[in-house]
PDB file of C-alpha atoms in Angstrom:
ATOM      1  CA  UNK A   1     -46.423  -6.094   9.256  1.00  0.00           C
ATOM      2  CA  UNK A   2     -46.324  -4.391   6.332  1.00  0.00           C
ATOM      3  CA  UNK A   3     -49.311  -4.786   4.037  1.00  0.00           C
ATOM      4  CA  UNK A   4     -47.637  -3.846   0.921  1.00  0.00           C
ATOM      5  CA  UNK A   5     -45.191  -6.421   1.055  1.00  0.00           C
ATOM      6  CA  UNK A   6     -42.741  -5.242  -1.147  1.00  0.00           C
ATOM      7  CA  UNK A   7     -39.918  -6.965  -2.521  1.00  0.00           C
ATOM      8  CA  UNK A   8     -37.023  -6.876  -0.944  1.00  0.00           C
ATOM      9  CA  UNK A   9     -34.245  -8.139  -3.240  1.00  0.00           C
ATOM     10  CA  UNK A  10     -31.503 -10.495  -0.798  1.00  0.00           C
ATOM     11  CA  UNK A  11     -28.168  -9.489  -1.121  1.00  0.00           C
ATOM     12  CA  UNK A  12     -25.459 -10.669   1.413  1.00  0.00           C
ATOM     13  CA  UNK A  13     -23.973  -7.905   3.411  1.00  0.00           C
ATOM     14  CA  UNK A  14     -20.462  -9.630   3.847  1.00  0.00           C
ATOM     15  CA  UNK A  15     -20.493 -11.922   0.558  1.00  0.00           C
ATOM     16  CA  UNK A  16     -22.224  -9.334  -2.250  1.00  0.00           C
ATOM     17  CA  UNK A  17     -19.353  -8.782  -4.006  1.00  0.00           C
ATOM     18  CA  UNK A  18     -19.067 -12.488  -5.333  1.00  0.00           C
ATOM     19  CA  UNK A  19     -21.937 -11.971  -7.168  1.00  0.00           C
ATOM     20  CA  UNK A  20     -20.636 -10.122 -10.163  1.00  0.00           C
ATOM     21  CA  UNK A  21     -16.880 -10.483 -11.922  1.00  0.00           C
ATOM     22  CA  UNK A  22     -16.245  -6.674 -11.552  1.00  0.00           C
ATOM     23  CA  UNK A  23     -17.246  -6.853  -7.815  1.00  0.00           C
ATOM     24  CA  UNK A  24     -14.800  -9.807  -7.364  1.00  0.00           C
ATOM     25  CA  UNK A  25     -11.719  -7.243  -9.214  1.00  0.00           C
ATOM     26  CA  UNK A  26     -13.148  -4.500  -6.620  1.00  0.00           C
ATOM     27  CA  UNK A  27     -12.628  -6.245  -3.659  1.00  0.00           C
ATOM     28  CA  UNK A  28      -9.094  -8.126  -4.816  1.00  0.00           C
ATOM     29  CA  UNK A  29      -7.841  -4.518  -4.937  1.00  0.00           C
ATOM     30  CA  UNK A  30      -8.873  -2.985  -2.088  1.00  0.00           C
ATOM     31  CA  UNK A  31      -7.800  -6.009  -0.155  1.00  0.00           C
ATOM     32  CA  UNK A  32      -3.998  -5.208  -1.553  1.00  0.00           C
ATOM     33  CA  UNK A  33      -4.427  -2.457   1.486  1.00  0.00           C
ATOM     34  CA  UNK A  34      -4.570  -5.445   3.778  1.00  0.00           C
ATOM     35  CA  UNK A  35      -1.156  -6.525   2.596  1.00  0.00           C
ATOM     36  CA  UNK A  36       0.246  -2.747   2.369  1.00  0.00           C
ATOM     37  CA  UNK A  37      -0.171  -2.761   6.066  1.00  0.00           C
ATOM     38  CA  UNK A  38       1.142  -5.885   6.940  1.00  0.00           C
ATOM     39  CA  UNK A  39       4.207  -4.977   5.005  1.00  0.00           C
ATOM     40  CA  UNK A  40       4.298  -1.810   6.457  1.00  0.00           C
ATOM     41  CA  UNK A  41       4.465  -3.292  10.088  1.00  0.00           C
ATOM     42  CA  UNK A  42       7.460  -5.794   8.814  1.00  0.00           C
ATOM     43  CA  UNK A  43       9.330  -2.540   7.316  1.00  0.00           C
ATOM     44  CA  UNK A  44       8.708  -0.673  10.331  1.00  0.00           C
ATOM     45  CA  UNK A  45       9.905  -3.748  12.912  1.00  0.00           C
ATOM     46  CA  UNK A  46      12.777  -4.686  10.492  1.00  0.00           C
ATOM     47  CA  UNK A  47      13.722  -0.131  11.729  1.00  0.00           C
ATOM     48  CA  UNK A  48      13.187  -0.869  14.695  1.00  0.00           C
ATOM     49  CA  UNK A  49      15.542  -4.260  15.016  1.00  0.00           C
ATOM     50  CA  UNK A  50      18.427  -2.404  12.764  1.00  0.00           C
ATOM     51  CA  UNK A  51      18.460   0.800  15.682  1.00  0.00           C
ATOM     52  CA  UNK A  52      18.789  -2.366  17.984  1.00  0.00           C
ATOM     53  CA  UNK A  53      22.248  -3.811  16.678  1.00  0.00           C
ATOM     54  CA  UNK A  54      23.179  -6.652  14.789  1.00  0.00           C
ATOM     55  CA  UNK A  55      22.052  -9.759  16.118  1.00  0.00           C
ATOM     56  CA  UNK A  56      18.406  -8.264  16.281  1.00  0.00           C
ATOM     57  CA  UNK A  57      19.413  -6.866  12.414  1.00  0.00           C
ATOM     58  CA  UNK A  58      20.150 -10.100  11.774  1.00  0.00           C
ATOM     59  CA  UNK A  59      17.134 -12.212  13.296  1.00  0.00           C
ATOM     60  CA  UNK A  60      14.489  -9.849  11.444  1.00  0.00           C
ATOM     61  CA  UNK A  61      16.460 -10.858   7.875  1.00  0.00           C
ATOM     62  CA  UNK A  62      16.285 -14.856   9.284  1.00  0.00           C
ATOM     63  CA  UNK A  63      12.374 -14.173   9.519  1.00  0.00           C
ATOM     64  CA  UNK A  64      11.982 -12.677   6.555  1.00  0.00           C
ATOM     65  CA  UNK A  65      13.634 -15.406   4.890  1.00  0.00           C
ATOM     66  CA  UNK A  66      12.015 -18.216   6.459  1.00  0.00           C
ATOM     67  CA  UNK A  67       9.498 -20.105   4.763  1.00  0.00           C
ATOM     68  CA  UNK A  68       6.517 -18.281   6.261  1.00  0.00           C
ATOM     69  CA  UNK A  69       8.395 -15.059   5.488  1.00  0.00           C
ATOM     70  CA  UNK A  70       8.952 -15.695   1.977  1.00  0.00           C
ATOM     71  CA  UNK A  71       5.512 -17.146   1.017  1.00  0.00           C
ATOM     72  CA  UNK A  72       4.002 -13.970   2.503  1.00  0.00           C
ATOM     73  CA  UNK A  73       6.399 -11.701   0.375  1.00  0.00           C
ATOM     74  CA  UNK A  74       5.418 -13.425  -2.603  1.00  0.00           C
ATOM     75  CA  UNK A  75       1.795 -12.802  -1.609  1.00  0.00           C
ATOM     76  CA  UNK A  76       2.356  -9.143  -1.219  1.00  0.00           C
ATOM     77  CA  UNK A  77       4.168  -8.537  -4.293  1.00  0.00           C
ATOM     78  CA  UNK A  78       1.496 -10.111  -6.444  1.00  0.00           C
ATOM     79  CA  UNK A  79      -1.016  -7.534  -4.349  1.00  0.00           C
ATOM     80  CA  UNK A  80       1.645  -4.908  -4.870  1.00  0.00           C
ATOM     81  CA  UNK A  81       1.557  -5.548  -8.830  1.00  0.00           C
ATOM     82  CA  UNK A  82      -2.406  -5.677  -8.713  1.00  0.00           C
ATOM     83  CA  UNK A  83      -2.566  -2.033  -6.375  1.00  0.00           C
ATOM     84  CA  UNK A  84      -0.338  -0.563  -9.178  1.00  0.00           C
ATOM     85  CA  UNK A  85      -2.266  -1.688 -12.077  1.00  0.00           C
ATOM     86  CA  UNK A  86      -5.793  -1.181 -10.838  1.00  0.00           C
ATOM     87  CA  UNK A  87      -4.184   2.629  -9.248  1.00  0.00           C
ATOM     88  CA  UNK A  88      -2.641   3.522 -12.947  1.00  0.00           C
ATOM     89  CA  UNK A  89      -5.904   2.169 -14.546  1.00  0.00           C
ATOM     90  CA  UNK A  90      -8.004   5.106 -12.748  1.00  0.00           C
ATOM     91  CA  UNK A  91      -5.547   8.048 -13.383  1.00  0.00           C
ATOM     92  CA  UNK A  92      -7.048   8.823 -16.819  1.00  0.00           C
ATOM     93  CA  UNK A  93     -10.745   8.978 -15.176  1.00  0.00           C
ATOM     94  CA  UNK A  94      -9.357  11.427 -11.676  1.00  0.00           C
ATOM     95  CA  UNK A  95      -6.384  13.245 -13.824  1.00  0.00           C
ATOM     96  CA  UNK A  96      -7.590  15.157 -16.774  1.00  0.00           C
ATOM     97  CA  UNK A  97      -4.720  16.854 -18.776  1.00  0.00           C
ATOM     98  CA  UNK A  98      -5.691  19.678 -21.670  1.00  0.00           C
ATOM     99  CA  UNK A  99      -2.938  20.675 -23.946  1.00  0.00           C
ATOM    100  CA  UNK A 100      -4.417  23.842 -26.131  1.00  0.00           C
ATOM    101  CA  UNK A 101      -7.607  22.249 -27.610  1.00  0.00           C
ATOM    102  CA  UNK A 102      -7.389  18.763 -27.192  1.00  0.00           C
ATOM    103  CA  UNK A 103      -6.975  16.537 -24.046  1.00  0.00           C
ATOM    104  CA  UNK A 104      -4.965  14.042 -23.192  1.00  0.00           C
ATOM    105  CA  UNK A 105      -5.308  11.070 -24.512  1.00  0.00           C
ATOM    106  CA  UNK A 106      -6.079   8.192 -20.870  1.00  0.00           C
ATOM    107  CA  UNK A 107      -3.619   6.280 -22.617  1.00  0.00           C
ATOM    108  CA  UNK A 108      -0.497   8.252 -22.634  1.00  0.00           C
ATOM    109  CA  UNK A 109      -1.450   9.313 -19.126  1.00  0.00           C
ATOM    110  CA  UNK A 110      -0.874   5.717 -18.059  1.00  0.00           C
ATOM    111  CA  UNK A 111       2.137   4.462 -20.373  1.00  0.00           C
ATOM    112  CA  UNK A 112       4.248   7.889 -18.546  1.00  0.00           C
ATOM    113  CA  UNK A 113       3.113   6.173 -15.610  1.00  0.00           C
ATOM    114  CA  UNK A 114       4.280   2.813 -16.652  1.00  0.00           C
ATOM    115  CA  UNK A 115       7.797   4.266 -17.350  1.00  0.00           C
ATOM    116  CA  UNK A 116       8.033   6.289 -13.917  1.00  0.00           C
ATOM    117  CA  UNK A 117       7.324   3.242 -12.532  1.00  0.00           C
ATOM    118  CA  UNK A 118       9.908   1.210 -14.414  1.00  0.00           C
ATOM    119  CA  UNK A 119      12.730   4.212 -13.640  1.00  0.00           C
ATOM    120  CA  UNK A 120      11.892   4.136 -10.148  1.00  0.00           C
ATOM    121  CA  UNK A 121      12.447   0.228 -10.065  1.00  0.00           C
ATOM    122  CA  UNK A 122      15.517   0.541 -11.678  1.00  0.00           C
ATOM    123  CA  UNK A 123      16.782   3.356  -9.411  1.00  0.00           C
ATOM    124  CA  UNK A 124      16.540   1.302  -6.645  1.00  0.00           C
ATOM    125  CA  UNK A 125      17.657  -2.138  -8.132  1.00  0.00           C
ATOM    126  CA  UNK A 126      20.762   0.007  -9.055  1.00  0.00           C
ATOM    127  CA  UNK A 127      20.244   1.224  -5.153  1.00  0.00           C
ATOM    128  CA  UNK A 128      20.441  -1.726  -4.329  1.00  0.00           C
ATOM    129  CA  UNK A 129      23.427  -3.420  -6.076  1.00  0.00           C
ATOM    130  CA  UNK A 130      22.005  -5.246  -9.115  1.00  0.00           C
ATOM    131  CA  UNK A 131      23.532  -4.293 -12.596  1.00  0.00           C
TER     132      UNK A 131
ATOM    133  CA  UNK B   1     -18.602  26.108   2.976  1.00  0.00           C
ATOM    134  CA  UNK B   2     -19.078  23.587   5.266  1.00  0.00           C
ATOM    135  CA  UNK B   3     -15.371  22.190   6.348  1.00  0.00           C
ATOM    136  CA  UNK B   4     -14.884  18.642   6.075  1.00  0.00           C
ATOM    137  CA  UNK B   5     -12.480  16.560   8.197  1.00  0.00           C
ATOM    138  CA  UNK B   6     -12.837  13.814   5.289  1.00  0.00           C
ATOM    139  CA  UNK B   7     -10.297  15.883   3.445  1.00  0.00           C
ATOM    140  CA  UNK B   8      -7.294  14.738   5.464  1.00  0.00           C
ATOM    141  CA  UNK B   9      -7.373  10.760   5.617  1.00  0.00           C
ATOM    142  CA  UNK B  10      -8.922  11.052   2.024  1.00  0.00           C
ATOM    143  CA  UNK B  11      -5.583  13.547   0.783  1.00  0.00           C
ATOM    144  CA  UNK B  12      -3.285  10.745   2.450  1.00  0.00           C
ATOM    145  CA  UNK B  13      -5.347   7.400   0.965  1.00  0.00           C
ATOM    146  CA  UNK B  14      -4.614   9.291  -2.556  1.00  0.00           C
ATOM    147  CA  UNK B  15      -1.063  10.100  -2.405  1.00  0.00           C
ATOM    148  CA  UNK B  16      -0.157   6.926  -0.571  1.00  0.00           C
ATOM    149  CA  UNK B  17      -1.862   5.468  -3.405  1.00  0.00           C
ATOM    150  CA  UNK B  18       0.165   7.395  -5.810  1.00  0.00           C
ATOM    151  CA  UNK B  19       3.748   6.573  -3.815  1.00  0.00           C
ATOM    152  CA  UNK B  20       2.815   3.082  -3.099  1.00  0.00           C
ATOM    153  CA  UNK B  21       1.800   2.131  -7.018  1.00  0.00           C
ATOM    154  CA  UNK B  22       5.123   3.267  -8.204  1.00  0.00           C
ATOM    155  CA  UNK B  23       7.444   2.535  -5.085  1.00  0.00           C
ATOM    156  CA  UNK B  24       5.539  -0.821  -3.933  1.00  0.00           C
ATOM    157  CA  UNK B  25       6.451  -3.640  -6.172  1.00  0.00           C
ATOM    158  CA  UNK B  26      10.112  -3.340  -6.156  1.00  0.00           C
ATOM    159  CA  UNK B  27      10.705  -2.394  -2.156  1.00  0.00           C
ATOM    160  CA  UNK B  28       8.810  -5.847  -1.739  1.00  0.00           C
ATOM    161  CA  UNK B  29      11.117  -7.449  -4.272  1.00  0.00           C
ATOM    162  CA  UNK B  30      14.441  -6.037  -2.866  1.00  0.00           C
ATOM    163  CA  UNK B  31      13.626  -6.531   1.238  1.00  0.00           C
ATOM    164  CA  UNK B  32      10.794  -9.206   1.087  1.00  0.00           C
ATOM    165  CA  UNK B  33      11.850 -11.851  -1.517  1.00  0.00           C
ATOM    166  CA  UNK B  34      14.935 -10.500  -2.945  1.00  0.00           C
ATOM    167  CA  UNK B  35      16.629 -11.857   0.362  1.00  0.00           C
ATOM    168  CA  UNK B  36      15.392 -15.259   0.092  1.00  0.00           C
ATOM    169  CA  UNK B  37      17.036 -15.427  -3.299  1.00  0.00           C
ATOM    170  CA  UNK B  38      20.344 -14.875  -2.287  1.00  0.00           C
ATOM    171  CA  UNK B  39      20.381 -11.112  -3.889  1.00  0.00           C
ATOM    172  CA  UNK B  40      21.548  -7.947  -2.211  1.00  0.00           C
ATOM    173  CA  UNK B  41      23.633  -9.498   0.164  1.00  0.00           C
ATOM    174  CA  UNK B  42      26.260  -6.838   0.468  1.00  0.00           C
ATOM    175  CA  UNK B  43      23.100  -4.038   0.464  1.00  0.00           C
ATOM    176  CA  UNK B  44      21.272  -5.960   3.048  1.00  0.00           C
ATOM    177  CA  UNK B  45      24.028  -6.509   5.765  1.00  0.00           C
ATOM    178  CA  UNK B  46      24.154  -4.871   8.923  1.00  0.00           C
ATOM    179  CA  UNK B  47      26.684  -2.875   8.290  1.00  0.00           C
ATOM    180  CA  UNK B  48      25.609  -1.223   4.625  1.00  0.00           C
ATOM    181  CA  UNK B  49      21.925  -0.952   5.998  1.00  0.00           C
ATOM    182  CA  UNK B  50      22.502   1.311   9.160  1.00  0.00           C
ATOM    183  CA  UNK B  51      25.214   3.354   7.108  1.00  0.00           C
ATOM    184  CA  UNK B  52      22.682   3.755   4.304  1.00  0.00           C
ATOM    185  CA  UNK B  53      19.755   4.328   6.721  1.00  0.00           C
ATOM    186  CA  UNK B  54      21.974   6.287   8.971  1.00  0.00           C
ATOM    187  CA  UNK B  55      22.019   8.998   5.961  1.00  0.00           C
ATOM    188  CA  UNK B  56      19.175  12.169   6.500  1.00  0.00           C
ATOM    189  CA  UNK B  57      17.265  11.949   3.131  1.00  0.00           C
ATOM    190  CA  UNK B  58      17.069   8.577   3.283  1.00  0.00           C
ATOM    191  CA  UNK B  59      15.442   8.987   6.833  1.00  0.00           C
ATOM    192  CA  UNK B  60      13.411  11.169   5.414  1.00  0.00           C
ATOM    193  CA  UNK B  61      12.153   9.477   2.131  1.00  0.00           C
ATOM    194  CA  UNK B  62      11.368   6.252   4.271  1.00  0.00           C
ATOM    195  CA  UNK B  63       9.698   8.124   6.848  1.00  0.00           C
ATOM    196  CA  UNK B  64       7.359   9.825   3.918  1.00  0.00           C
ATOM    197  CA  UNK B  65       6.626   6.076   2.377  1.00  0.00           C
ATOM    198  CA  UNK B  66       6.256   4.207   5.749  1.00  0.00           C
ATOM    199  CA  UNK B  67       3.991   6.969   6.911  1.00  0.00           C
ATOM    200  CA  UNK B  68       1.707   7.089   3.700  1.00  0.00           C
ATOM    201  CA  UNK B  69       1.336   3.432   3.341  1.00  0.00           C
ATOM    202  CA  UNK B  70       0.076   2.845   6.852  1.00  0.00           C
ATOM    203  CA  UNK B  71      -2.659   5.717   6.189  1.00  0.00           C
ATOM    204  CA  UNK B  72      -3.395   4.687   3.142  1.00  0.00           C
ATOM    205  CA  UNK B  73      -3.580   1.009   3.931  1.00  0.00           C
ATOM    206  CA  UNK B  74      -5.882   2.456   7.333  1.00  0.00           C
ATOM    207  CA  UNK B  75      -8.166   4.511   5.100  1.00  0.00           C
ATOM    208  CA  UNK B  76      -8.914   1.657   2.418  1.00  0.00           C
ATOM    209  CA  UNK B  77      -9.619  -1.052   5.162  1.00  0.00           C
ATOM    210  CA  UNK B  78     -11.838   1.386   6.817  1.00  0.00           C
ATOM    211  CA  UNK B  79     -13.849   1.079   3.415  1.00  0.00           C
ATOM    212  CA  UNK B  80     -13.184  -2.480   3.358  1.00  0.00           C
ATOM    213  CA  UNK B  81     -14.868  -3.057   6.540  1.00  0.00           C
ATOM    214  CA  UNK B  82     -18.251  -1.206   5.471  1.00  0.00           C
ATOM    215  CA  UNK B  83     -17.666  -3.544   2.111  1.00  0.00           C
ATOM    216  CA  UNK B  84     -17.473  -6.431   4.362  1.00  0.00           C
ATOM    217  CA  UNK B  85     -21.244  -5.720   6.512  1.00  0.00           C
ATOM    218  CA  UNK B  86     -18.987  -4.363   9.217  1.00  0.00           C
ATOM    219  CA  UNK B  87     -21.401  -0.931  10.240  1.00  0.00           C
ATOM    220  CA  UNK B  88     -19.521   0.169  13.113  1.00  0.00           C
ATOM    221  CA  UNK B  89     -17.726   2.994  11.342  1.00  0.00           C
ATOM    222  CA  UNK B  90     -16.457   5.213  13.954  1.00  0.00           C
ATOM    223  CA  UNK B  91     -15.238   2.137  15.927  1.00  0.00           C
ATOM    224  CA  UNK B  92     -13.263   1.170  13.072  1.00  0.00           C
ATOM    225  CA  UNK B  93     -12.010   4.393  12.380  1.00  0.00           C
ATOM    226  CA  UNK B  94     -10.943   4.509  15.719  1.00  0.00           C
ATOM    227  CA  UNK B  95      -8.864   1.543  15.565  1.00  0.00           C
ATOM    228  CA  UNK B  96      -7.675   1.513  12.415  1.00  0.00           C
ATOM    229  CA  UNK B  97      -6.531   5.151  12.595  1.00  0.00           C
ATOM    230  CA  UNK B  98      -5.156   4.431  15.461  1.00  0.00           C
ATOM    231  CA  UNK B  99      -2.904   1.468  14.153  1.00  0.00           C
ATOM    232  CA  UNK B 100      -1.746   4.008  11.676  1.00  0.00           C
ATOM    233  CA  UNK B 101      -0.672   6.636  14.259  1.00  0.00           C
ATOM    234  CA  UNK B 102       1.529   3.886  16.530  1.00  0.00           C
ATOM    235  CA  UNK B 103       3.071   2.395  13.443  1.00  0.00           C
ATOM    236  CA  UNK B 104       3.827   6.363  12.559  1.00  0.00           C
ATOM    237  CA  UNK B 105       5.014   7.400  15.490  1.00  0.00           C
ATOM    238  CA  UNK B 106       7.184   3.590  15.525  1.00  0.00           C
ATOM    239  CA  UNK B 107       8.870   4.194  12.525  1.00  0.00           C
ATOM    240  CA  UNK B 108       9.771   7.761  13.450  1.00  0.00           C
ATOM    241  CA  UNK B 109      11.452   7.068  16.744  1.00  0.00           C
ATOM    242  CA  UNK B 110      13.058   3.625  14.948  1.00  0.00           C
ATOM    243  CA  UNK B 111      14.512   5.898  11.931  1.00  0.00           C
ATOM    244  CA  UNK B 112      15.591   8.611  15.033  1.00  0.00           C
ATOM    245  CA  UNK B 113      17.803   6.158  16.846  1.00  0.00           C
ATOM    246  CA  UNK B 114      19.933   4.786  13.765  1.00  0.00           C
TER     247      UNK B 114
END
């Protein structure tokens, strides 16, 4: 035993992170990774089933649409949106940009972001067959 | 200097990062829920995909994204695991690199045979 008994503060070692609001936004987008992956491995299968012909092409769309498919999607994109936002958010602070004497402002770092990010969603709408 | 092997999985978190926050939202929207909707129809047939999938750069452009998202998505649940009280690091690393190299190495042979 220790005679000093000092105080130990308790924190949770799988539940600290609900302890504070900024923890909480932490952990919401590092989870998005969770997602990523998942995502990844449907991409990935849905290769795999288009090198094996038609039917199989056509049983991977069937899954994606289904109910379960299309729920989990949804799930994703919202992760996608919050990976994007949370990712642009901390350019400014790893990305510094000096032009002559002055730097950068974080803010126009992030809005050129915001519109490569809006051309390469067009680009592949367009890819795609919308408008 | 001492050499670092963190440099490697740490280089391909940050770019995937960088890919997947611009190229993320919308491949979700146009193969995950786009579908469901009704849109894309022509673009998503059998027919349309394998000819546009069938084309070099496009191998190669998927191959890039595929392959950064599934070590990105490996290197940030690594971290998520410490976050979560899980302390067997190289265990994790282990399997979770591991996960990245098969789904790698899937999605090259996949975008090969089309």
């Amino acid at each position: 035993m220790n005679p000093r008994k000092p105080y130990v503060r308790p924190i949770s070692k799988t539940s600290w992170f609900m302890t504070q609001s900024r923890y909480k936004v932490y952990m919401l987008h590092e989870i998005s990774s969770l997602f990523v992956a998942i995502y990844s491995a449907i991409l990935i299968i849905g290769l795999v089933r288009l090198g094996e012909g038609e039917a199989a092409w056509q049983g991977w769309l069937d899954a994606v649409t289904s109910p379960i498919g299309v729920i989990f999607h949804l799930i994703a994109f919202v992760f996608a949106l919050i990976h994007t936002t949370s990712w642009f958010k901390a350019v400014p602070q790893a990305m510094r940009i000096q032009r002559g004497e002055e730097i950068v402002p974080g803010k126009l770092i992030v809005g050129a972001h915001y519109g490569v990010l809006a051309a390469v969603s067009l680009f592949v709408l367009i890819l795609a067959g919308v408008a | 200097m001492a050499r670092s092997a963190k440099a490697v999985p740490w280089f391909l978190f940050a770019a995937g990062g960088t890919v997947l926050s611009f190229i993320l939202p919308v491949m979700i929207f146009t193969t995950g829920i786009a579908p469901a909707l009704g849109l894309f129809t022509d673009a998503l047939s059998y027919d349309t995909m394998s000819a546009f999938v069938g084309n070099w750069l496009v191998k190669l452009v998927l191959f890039g994204i595929l392959t950064l998202a599934c070590w990105h998505a490996a290197h940030r649940l690594r971290v998520c695991a410490h976050d979560f009280g899980i302390r067997a690091d190289t265990a994790v690393a282990v399997i979770l690199y591991g996960l990245a190299t098969v789904g790698t190495a899937t999605a090259a042979l996949a975008l090969v045979s089309i």
